[in-house]
mmCIF file of C-alpha atoms in Angstrom:
data_model
loop_
_atom_site.group_PDB
_atom_site.id
_atom_site.type_symbol
_atom_site.label_atom_id
_atom_site.label_comp_id
_atom_site.label_asym_id
_atom_site.label_seq_id
_atom_site.Cartn_x
_atom_site.Cartn_y
_atom_site.Cartn_z
ATOM 1 C CA MET A 559 64.800 -34.464 -29.099
ATOM 2 C CA THR A 560 62.989 -31.085 -29.187
ATOM 3 C CA ASP A 561 59.199 -30.491 -29.200
ATOM 4 C CA ARG A 562 59.241 -28.323 -32.321
ATOM 5 C CA LYS A 563 56.860 -29.275 -35.099
ATOM 6 C CA PRO A 564 58.629 -31.090 -38.073
ATOM 7 C CA ASP A 565 58.796 -28.933 -41.151
ATOM 8 C CA ARG A 566 57.832 -29.941 -44.695
ATOM 9 C CA ILE A 567 61.456 -30.777 -45.792
ATOM 10 C CA THR A 568 61.914 -33.249 -42.906
ATOM 11 C CA ILE A 569 58.645 -34.998 -43.731
ATOM 12 C CA LEU A 570 59.586 -35.307 -47.441
ATOM 13 C CA SER A 571 63.032 -36.571 -46.513
ATOM 14 C CA GLY A 572 61.490 -39.252 -44.314
ATOM 15 C CA PHE A 573 59.300 -40.440 -47.201
ATOM 16 C CA SER A 574 62.156 -40.379 -49.758
ATOM 17 C CA LEU A 575 64.656 -42.302 -47.580
ATOM 18 C CA PRO A 576 63.185 -45.805 -48.159
ATOM 19 C CA PHE A 577 63.200 -45.218 -51.922
ATOM 20 C CA THR A 578 66.868 -44.246 -51.749
ATOM 21 C CA ILE A 579 67.758 -47.423 -49.847
ATOM 22 C CA THR A 580 65.699 -49.564 -52.248
ATOM 23 C CA SER A 581 67.452 -48.084 -55.264
ATOM 24 C CA THR A 582 70.810 -48.676 -53.610
ATOM 25 C CA VAL A 583 69.948 -52.321 -52.848
ATOM 26 C CA PHE A 584 68.746 -52.789 -56.433
ATOM 27 C CA SER A 585 71.913 -51.349 -57.837
ATOM 28 C CA ARG A 586 73.928 -53.613 -55.562
ATOM 29 C CA SER A 587 71.877 -56.625 -56.670
ATOM 30 C CA VAL A 588 72.625 -55.818 -60.265
ATOM 31 C CA ILE A 589 76.252 -55.696 -59.390
ATOM 32 C CA MET A 590 75.899 -59.093 -57.734
ATOM 33 C CA ILE A 591 75.043 -60.584 -61.112
ATOM 34 C CA ILE A 592 78.488 -59.771 -62.115
ATOM 35 C CA PRO A 593 80.971 -62.228 -60.647
ATOM 36 C CA MET A 594 82.834 -60.678 -57.680
ATOM 37 C CA PRO A 595 85.274 -61.896 -55.071
ATOM 38 C CA ALA A 596 83.792 -63.313 -51.834
ATOM 39 C CA GLU A 597 85.403 -60.646 -49.641
ATOM 40 C CA TYR A 598 83.775 -57.926 -51.647
ATOM 41 C CA LEU A 599 80.344 -59.615 -51.438
ATOM 42 C CA ASP A 600 80.585 -59.914 -47.640
ATOM 43 C CA GLN A 601 81.393 -56.247 -47.370
ATOM 44 C CA LEU A 602 78.516 -55.435 -49.703
ATOM 45 C CA TYR A 603 76.035 -57.448 -47.623
ATOM 46 C CA THR A 604 77.230 -55.751 -44.482
ATOM 47 C CA GLU A 605 76.734 -52.310 -45.985
ATOM 48 C CA ILE A 606 73.264 -53.228 -47.230
ATOM 49 C CA GLY A 607 72.248 -54.486 -43.753
ATOM 50 C CA LEU A 608 73.541 -51.334 -42.117
ATOM 51 C CA LEU A 609 71.692 -49.189 -44.615
ATOM 52 C CA PHE A 610 68.487 -51.153 -43.991
ATOM 53 C CA LEU A 611 68.784 -50.816 -40.220
ATOM 54 C CA ILE A 612 69.516 -47.107 -40.552
ATOM 55 C CA SER A 613 66.533 -46.604 -42.864
ATOM 56 C CA LEU A 614 64.305 -48.645 -40.517
ATOM 57 C CA PHE A 615 65.479 -46.587 -37.551
ATOM 58 C CA LEU A 616 64.876 -43.368 -39.429
ATOM 59 C CA LEU A 617 61.424 -44.562 -40.505
ATOM 60 C CA ILE A 618 60.497 -45.458 -36.925
ATOM 61 C CA LEU A 619 61.867 -42.116 -35.774
ATOM 62 C CA PHE A 620 59.812 -40.361 -38.421
ATOM 63 C CA LEU A 621 56.630 -42.199 -37.422
ATOM 64 C CA CYS A 622 57.227 -41.344 -33.766
ATOM 65 C CA THR A 623 57.716 -37.694 -34.724
ATOM 66 C CA VAL A 624 54.485 -37.660 -36.725
ATOM 67 C CA ILE A 625 52.530 -39.368 -33.907
ATOM 68 C CA ARG A 626 53.984 -36.978 -31.355
ATOM 69 C CA PHE A 627 53.121 -34.054 -33.618
ATOM 70 C CA HIS A 628 49.499 -35.130 -33.873
ATOM 71 C CA THR A 629 49.343 -35.803 -30.125
ATOM 72 C CA LYS A 630 50.782 -32.364 -29.369
ATOM 73 C CA LYS A 631 48.422 -30.789 -31.880
ATOM 74 C CA LYS A 632 45.407 -32.421 -30.194
ATOM 75 C CA ALA A 633 46.714 -31.370 -26.786
ATOM 76 C CA PHE A 634 47.246 -27.826 -28.063
ATOM 77 C CA SER A 635 43.689 -27.813 -29.474
ATOM 78 C CA GLU A 636 42.218 -29.019 -26.162
ATOM 79 C CA HIS A 637 44.362 -26.496 -24.320
ATOM 80 C CA ASP A 638 43.130 -23.699 -26.582
ATOM 81 C CA SER A 639 39.524 -24.833 -26.050
ATOM 82 C CA GLN A 640 40.024 -24.816 -22.279
ATOM 83 C CA ILE A 641 41.608 -21.382 -22.495
ATOM 84 C CA ARG A 642 38.609 -20.098 -24.477
ATOM 85 C CA LYS A 643 36.208 -21.595 -21.929
ATOM 86 C CA LEU A 644 38.199 -20.044 -19.105
ATOM 87 C CA ASN A 645 38.131 -16.692 -20.890
ATOM 88 C CA GLU A 646 34.357 -16.984 -21.322
ATOM 89 C CA GLN A 647 33.985 -17.884 -17.654
ATOM 90 C CA LEU A 648 36.188 -14.944 -16.707
ATOM 91 C CA GLN A 649 34.039 -12.638 -18.833
ATOM 92 C CA THR A 650 30.881 -14.060 -17.244
ATOM 93 C CA LEU A 651 32.356 -13.636 -13.769
ATOM 94 C CA ALA A 652 33.447 -10.102 -14.639
ATOM 95 C CA SER A 653 29.912 -9.319 -15.851
ATOM 96 C CA GLU A 654 28.406 -10.807 -12.677
ATOM 97 C CA ARG A 655 30.931 -8.872 -10.599
ATOM 98 C CA ASP A 656 29.921 -5.629 -12.325
ATOM 99 C CA GLN A 657 26.251 -6.466 -11.808
ATOM 100 C CA LEU A 658 26.847 -7.221 -8.121
ATOM 101 C CA ARG A 659 28.743 -3.958 -7.756
ATOM 102 C CA SER A 660 25.854 -2.116 -9.405
ATOM 103 C CA GLU A 661 23.331 -3.820 -7.102
ATOM 104 C CA ALA A 662 25.544 -3.085 -4.109
ATOM 105 C CA ASN A 663 25.637 0.580 -5.129
ATOM 106 C CA ASP A 664 21.844 0.585 -5.477
ATOM 107 C CA TYR A 665 21.473 -0.989 -2.019
ATOM 108 C CA GLN A 666 23.848 1.568 -0.568
ATOM 109 C CA ASN A 667 21.817 4.364 -2.148
ATOM 110 C CA GLN A 668 18.616 2.858 -0.758
ATOM 111 C CA ILE A 669 20.193 2.529 2.674
ATOM 112 C CA ARG A 670 21.272 6.168 2.531
ATOM 113 C CA GLN A 671 17.748 7.199 1.528
ATOM 114 C CA MET A 672 16.278 5.108 4.347
ATOM 115 C CA ASP A 673 18.710 6.698 6.763
ATOM 116 C CA LEU A 674 17.553 10.119 5.571
ATOM 117 C CA LYS A 675 13.896 9.136 6.008
ATOM 118 C CA ILE A 676 14.600 7.715 9.454
ATOM 119 C CA GLN A 677 16.318 10.953 10.362
ATOM 120 C CA GLU A 678 13.317 12.909 9.063
ATOM 121 C CA TYR A 679 10.941 10.738 11.106
ATOM 122 C CA GLU A 680 13.097 11.176 14.185
ATOM 123 C CA ASP A 681 13.049 14.938 13.658
ATOM 124 C CA GLN A 682 9.268 14.839 13.227
ATOM 125 C CA PHE A 683 8.860 12.736 16.373
ATOM 126 C CA LYS A 684 11.025 15.161 18.299
ATOM 127 C CA LEU A 685 8.967 18.069 16.978
ATOM 128 C CA GLN A 686 5.724 16.270 17.862
ATOM 129 C CA ASP A 687 7.037 15.576 21.350
ATOM 130 C CA ILE A 688 7.846 19.244 21.749
ATOM 131 C CA GLN A 689 4.435 20.286 20.414
ATOM 132 C CA ARG A 690 2.665 17.732 22.604
ATOM 133 C CA GLN A 691 4.503 18.938 25.657
ATOM 134 C CA GLU A 692 3.680 22.536 24.753
ATOM 135 C CA TYR A 693 0.030 21.533 24.267
ATOM 136 C CA ILE A 694 -0.016 19.758 27.631
ATOM 137 C CA ASP A 695 1.537 22.746 29.343
ATOM 138 C CA ARG A 696 -0.844 25.148 27.626
ATOM 139 C CA HIS A 697 -3.840 22.879 28.270
ATOM 140 C CA SER A 698 -2.936 22.703 31.943
ATOM 141 C CA ILE A 699 -2.791 26.478 32.083
ATOM 142 C CA ILE A 700 -6.087 26.835 30.176
ATOM 143 C CA SER A 701 -7.771 24.143 32.257
ATOM 144 C CA SER A 702 -6.779 25.913 35.424
ATOM 145 C CA ASP A 703 -7.678 29.292 33.960
ATOM 146 C CA VAL A 704 -11.149 28.128 32.867
ATOM 147 C CA TYR A 705 -12.047 27.342 36.463
ATOM 148 C CA ASN A 706 -10.355 30.393 37.938
ATOM 149 C CA SER A 707 -11.474 32.934 35.313
ATOM 150 C CA PRO A 708 -14.456 31.466 33.400
ATOM 151 C CA SER A 709 -15.644 34.872 32.150
ATOM 152 C CA LYS A 710 -12.440 35.016 30.099
ATOM 153 C CA TYR A 711 -13.780 32.156 27.950
ATOM 154 C CA TYR A 712 -17.584 32.350 28.184
ATOM 155 C CA TYR A 713 -20.265 35.012 27.831
ATOM 156 C CA PHE A 714 -24.025 35.163 28.395
ATOM 157 C CA THR A 715 -26.165 35.337 25.207
ATOM 158 C CA LYS A 716 -29.362 36.447 27.005
ATOM 159 C CA SER A 717 -31.312 33.802 25.016
ATOM 160 C CA CYS A 718 -31.234 29.998 24.801
ATOM 161 C CA MET A 719 -32.488 30.083 21.186
ATOM 162 C CA ASN A 720 -31.622 31.968 18.026
ATOM 163 C CA ALA A 721 -34.106 34.210 16.205
ATOM 164 C CA ASN A 722 -35.716 31.468 14.096
ATOM 165 C CA GLU A 723 -35.942 29.067 17.034
ATOM 166 C CA SER A 724 -37.489 31.740 19.289
ATOM 167 C CA LEU A 725 -40.117 32.575 16.675
ATOM 168 C CA MET A 726 -40.778 28.876 16.056
ATOM 169 C CA TYR A 727 -41.278 28.289 19.769
ATOM 170 C CA TYR A 728 -43.765 31.167 19.896
ATOM 171 C CA TYR A 729 -45.680 29.856 16.853
ATOM 172 C CA ILE A 730 -45.922 26.313 18.227
ATOM 173 C CA ASN A 731 -47.182 27.570 21.575
ATOM 174 C CA TYR A 732 -49.649 29.901 19.845
ATOM 175 C CA ILE A 733 -51.067 27.172 17.579
ATOM 176 C CA LEU A 734 -51.372 24.585 20.376
ATOM 177 C CA LYS A 735 -53.232 27.113 22.492
ATOM 178 C CA GLU A 736 -55.461 27.792 19.519
ATOM 179 C CA ILE A 737 -56.375 24.196 18.635
ATOM 180 C CA LEU A 738 -56.437 22.626 22.111
ATOM 181 C CA PRO A 739 -58.994 23.174 24.840
ATOM 182 C CA ALA A 740 -57.652 25.118 27.796
ATOM 183 C CA SER A 741 -57.863 22.080 30.046
ATOM 184 C CA GLU A 742 -55.774 20.048 27.600
ATOM 185 C CA PHE A 743 -53.391 22.815 26.638
ATOM 186 C CA SER A 744 -52.141 23.115 30.218
ATOM 187 C CA ASN A 745 -50.894 19.522 30.022
ATOM 188 C CA TYR A 746 -48.601 20.102 27.028
ATOM 189 C CA TYR A 747 -45.128 21.537 27.377
ATOM 190 C CA ILE A 748 -42.658 22.594 24.713
ATOM 191 C CA PHE A 749 -38.955 22.037 25.411
ATOM 192 C CA PRO A 750 -36.305 23.482 23.064
ATOM 193 C CA GLN A 751 -32.926 21.911 22.273
ATOM 194 C CA VAL A 752 -33.541 18.628 24.055
ATOM 195 C CA SER A 753 -30.727 16.088 24.081
ATOM 196 C CA ILE A 754 -31.794 12.753 22.600
ATOM 197 C CA TYR A 755 -29.987 11.074 25.476
ATOM 198 C CA SER A 756 -32.516 12.561 27.925
ATOM 199 C CA PHE A 757 -35.430 10.469 26.610
ATOM 200 C CA ILE A 758 -33.772 7.693 24.518
ATOM 201 C CA LYS A 759 -31.644 5.081 26.292
ATOM 202 C CA VAL A 760 -29.360 2.260 25.146
ATOM 203 C CA HIS A 761 -30.375 -1.334 25.915
ATOM 204 C CA SER A 762 -28.452 -2.752 28.863
ATOM 205 C CA SER A 763 -28.416 -6.195 27.226
ATOM 206 C CA LEU A 764 -25.967 -5.062 24.521
ATOM 207 C CA GLU A 765 -22.335 -6.082 24.476
ATOM 208 C CA GLN A 766 -19.888 -3.491 25.770
ATOM 209 C CA ASP A 767 -18.546 -2.498 22.358
ATOM 210 C CA GLU A 768 -22.092 -2.290 20.937
ATOM 211 C CA SER A 769 -23.238 -0.185 23.860
ATOM 212 C CA GLU A 770 -20.267 2.180 23.577
ATOM 213 C CA TYR A 771 -20.763 2.671 19.839
ATOM 214 C CA ALA A 772 -24.520 3.197 20.175
ATOM 215 C CA SER A 773 -23.949 5.754 22.947
ATOM 216 C CA ARG A 774 -21.305 7.686 21.018
ATOM 217 C CA ASN A 775 -23.517 7.747 17.936
ATOM 218 C CA TYR A 776 -26.269 9.836 19.570
ATOM 219 C CA TRP A 777 -24.650 11.348 22.663
ATOM 220 C CA ALA A 778 -24.238 14.904 21.295
ATOM 221 C CA LYS A 779 -27.377 14.947 19.119
ATOM 222 C CA SER A 780 -30.444 16.955 20.069
ATOM 223 C CA ILE A 781 -33.971 17.777 18.886
ATOM 224 C CA ASP A 782 -34.974 21.391 18.231
ATOM 225 C CA PHE A 783 -38.409 21.098 19.882
ATOM 226 C CA VAL A 784 -39.996 18.318 21.924
ATOM 227 C CA ILE A 785 -43.717 18.573 22.738
ATOM 228 C CA CYS A 786 -44.393 16.571 25.890
ATOM 229 C CA TYR A 787 -47.611 15.535 27.586
ATOM 230 C CA CYS A 788 -47.472 15.933 31.357
ATOM 231 C CA HIS A 789 -49.328 13.450 33.527
ATOM 232 C CA LYS A 790 -49.038 12.183 37.052
ATOM 233 C CA ALA A 791 -48.087 8.577 37.775
ATOM 234 C CA ASP A 792 -46.806 6.929 40.939
ATOM 235 C CA ARG A 793 -46.665 10.212 42.844
ATOM 236 C CA GLN A 794 -44.538 11.893 40.205
ATOM 237 C CA TYR A 795 -45.083 13.929 37.086
ATOM 238 C CA LEU A 796 -44.034 12.367 33.785
ATOM 239 C CA TYR A 797 -43.277 14.386 30.672
ATOM 240 C CA THR A 798 -43.808 12.005 27.760
ATOM 241 C CA PRO A 799 -42.639 13.165 24.309
ATOM 242 C CA VAL A 800 -45.585 13.012 21.893
ATOM 243 C CA LEU A 801 -44.219 15.042 18.980
ATOM 244 C CA LEU A 802 -40.728 16.049 17.856
ATOM 245 C CA MET A 803 -39.982 18.992 15.580
ATOM 246 C CA GLU A 804 -36.849 19.901 13.642
ATOM 247 C CA LEU A 805 -36.329 23.310 12.067
ATOM 248 C CA ASP A 806 -34.383 22.584 8.862
ATOM 249 C CA GLY A 807 -32.550 25.646 7.579
ATOM 250 C CA SER A 808 -30.239 26.071 4.600
ATOM 251 C CA SER A 809 -27.522 23.825 6.085
ATOM 252 C CA HIS A 810 -29.833 20.831 5.549
ATOM 253 C CA PHE A 811 -30.149 21.410 1.785
ATOM 254 C CA SER A 812 -26.884 22.866 0.497
ATOM 255 C CA SER A 813 -23.150 22.887 1.207
ATOM 256 C CA ALA A 814 -22.682 26.403 -0.192
ATOM 257 C CA LYS A 815 -22.621 28.172 3.167
ATOM 258 C CA TYR A 816 -20.962 25.729 5.566
ATOM 259 C CA GLY A 817 -18.950 23.486 3.234
ATOM 260 C CA THR A 818 -19.201 19.912 2.002
ATOM 261 C CA LYS A 819 -17.942 18.287 5.198
ATOM 262 C CA THR A 820 -20.522 20.022 7.409
ATOM 263 C CA PHE A 821 -23.285 19.319 4.886
ATOM 264 C CA ARG A 822 -22.496 15.589 4.795
ATOM 265 C CA ARG A 823 -22.397 15.418 8.592
ATOM 266 C CA GLN A 824 -25.767 17.189 8.737
ATOM 267 C CA GLN A 825 -27.272 14.716 6.268
ATOM 268 C CA GLU A 826 -25.957 11.779 8.309
ATOM 269 C CA ASN A 827 -27.496 13.244 11.469
ATOM 270 C CA ASP A 828 -30.837 13.742 9.718
ATOM 271 C CA ARG A 829 -30.875 10.167 8.399
ATOM 272 C CA PHE A 830 -30.050 8.806 11.840
ATOM 273 C CA LYS A 831 -32.833 10.781 13.535
ATOM 274 C CA ASP A 832 -35.407 9.835 10.887
ATOM 275 C CA SER A 833 -34.527 6.148 11.177
ATOM 276 C CA LEU A 834 -34.380 6.179 14.992
ATOM 277 C CA PHE A 835 -37.729 7.840 15.666
ATOM 278 C CA SER A 836 -39.495 5.990 12.869
ATOM 279 C CA ASP A 837 -38.345 2.688 14.379
ATOM 280 C CA LEU A 838 -39.402 3.788 17.893
ATOM 281 C CA ASP A 839 -42.753 5.089 16.565
ATOM 282 C CA ILE A 840 -42.217 8.660 17.763
ATOM 283 C CA PRO A 841 -43.547 11.226 15.255
ATOM 284 C CA LEU A 842 -40.997 13.693 13.903
ATOM 285 C CA ILE A 843 -41.907 16.797 11.883
ATOM 286 C CA ARG A 844 -39.295 18.516 9.735
ATOM 287 C CA PHE A 845 -40.319 22.095 9.130
ATOM 288 C CA GLN A 846 -38.248 23.309 6.209
ATOM 289 C CA ILE A 847 -37.110 26.911 5.696
ATOM 290 C CA PRO A 848 -34.588 26.696 2.802
ATOM 291 C CA ASP A 849 -34.061 30.473 2.785
ATOM 292 C CA ASN A 850 -33.136 30.304 6.488
ATOM 293 C CA HIS A 851 -35.799 32.854 7.477
ATOM 294 C CA LEU A 852 -38.957 32.005 9.423
ATOM 295 C CA THR A 853 -41.780 34.531 8.936
ATOM 296 C CA ARG A 854 -45.488 34.931 9.705
ATOM 297 C CA LYS A 855 -46.219 33.534 6.236
ATOM 298 C CA ASP A 856 -45.104 30.122 7.521
ATOM 299 C CA LEU A 857 -47.755 30.113 10.240
ATOM 300 C CA PRO A 858 -50.575 28.479 8.170
ATOM 301 C CA ARG A 859 -48.296 25.671 7.044
ATOM 302 C CA LEU A 860 -47.202 25.043 10.632
ATOM 303 C CA ARG A 861 -50.847 25.103 11.830
ATOM 304 C CA GLN A 862 -51.778 22.472 9.249
ATOM 305 C CA LEU A 863 -48.913 20.175 10.308
ATOM 306 C CA LEU A 864 -49.737 20.413 14.003
ATOM 307 C CA SER A 865 -53.455 19.907 13.368
ATOM 308 C CA GLU A 866 -52.695 16.527 11.799
ATOM 309 C CA TYR A 867 -51.304 15.308 15.143
ATOM 310 C CA PHE A 868 -54.107 16.806 17.254
ATOM 311 C CA PRO A 869 -57.155 16.086 15.055
ATOM 312 C CA ARG A 870 -59.707 15.439 17.787
ATOM 313 C CA GLN A 871 -58.912 18.590 19.684
ATOM 314 C CA SER A 872 -58.879 20.547 16.436
ATOM 315 C CA GLN A 873 -62.301 19.179 15.446
ATOM 316 C CA ASN A 874 -63.756 19.826 18.884
ATOM 317 C CA LYS A 875 -62.501 23.351 18.685
#
């Protein structure tokens, strides 16, 4: 028996077969009303039985065919559904595969870019090593040359102060001599460009990192003029700072000439000095010359400022 689906003619034939047998049996029964010989009736009954068995067999065969058809149809439907699911899964896997390939390509591109950057960094490191070695070699030569031929790098300015500082020093000395008695004036000394480190020290009780930071913060800073009082104590002469003076030129008020970076650094230095000497109770005078030129016209203003710190001597005068 084949697996092909039964066509419409076969199905109709299967339904019409029982009616054919029934009509045949009915016709035979009608005939039986008519008196017939016994031999003929036996033959007739035999034929009817055979026809009934054949029709029953065909009916069973038909039912089996229909059941098998429906079973196959359901199996085919499930098979088609599985095939569709497999196709969907294949499409999903294909999409994921394409996405993974795209991500792999992106990673490869990133790796290539990182390799290029690493190569650039290696080239930069090599160049820095070369430059550092050149600097070390040149520094060694310069360091040796500075000691062997110092005049190649330094020259003598013939003055330890610039024009404004020299004139300021003269004015301070002139005014102190004017307002102080001669006996007192001989005890006062004016020192220009004094390092703060020479008369301000860092507490030894500080932690190491605090001490290092505090030292670095004022190590290279200086005061333009320090007026000291000289007196003898314990068989030695002490020069005690009594008044500090700063000559503030244009760099203290504007960044136009020296730039923003220098101006900010100058402001930070000024704030540090003001805070330091105010906290230590050491008077600091800032004599301002915004035009960067000190003249004789500034002498009265300077005399008034100094007289405020030497009032008794000024009144006695």
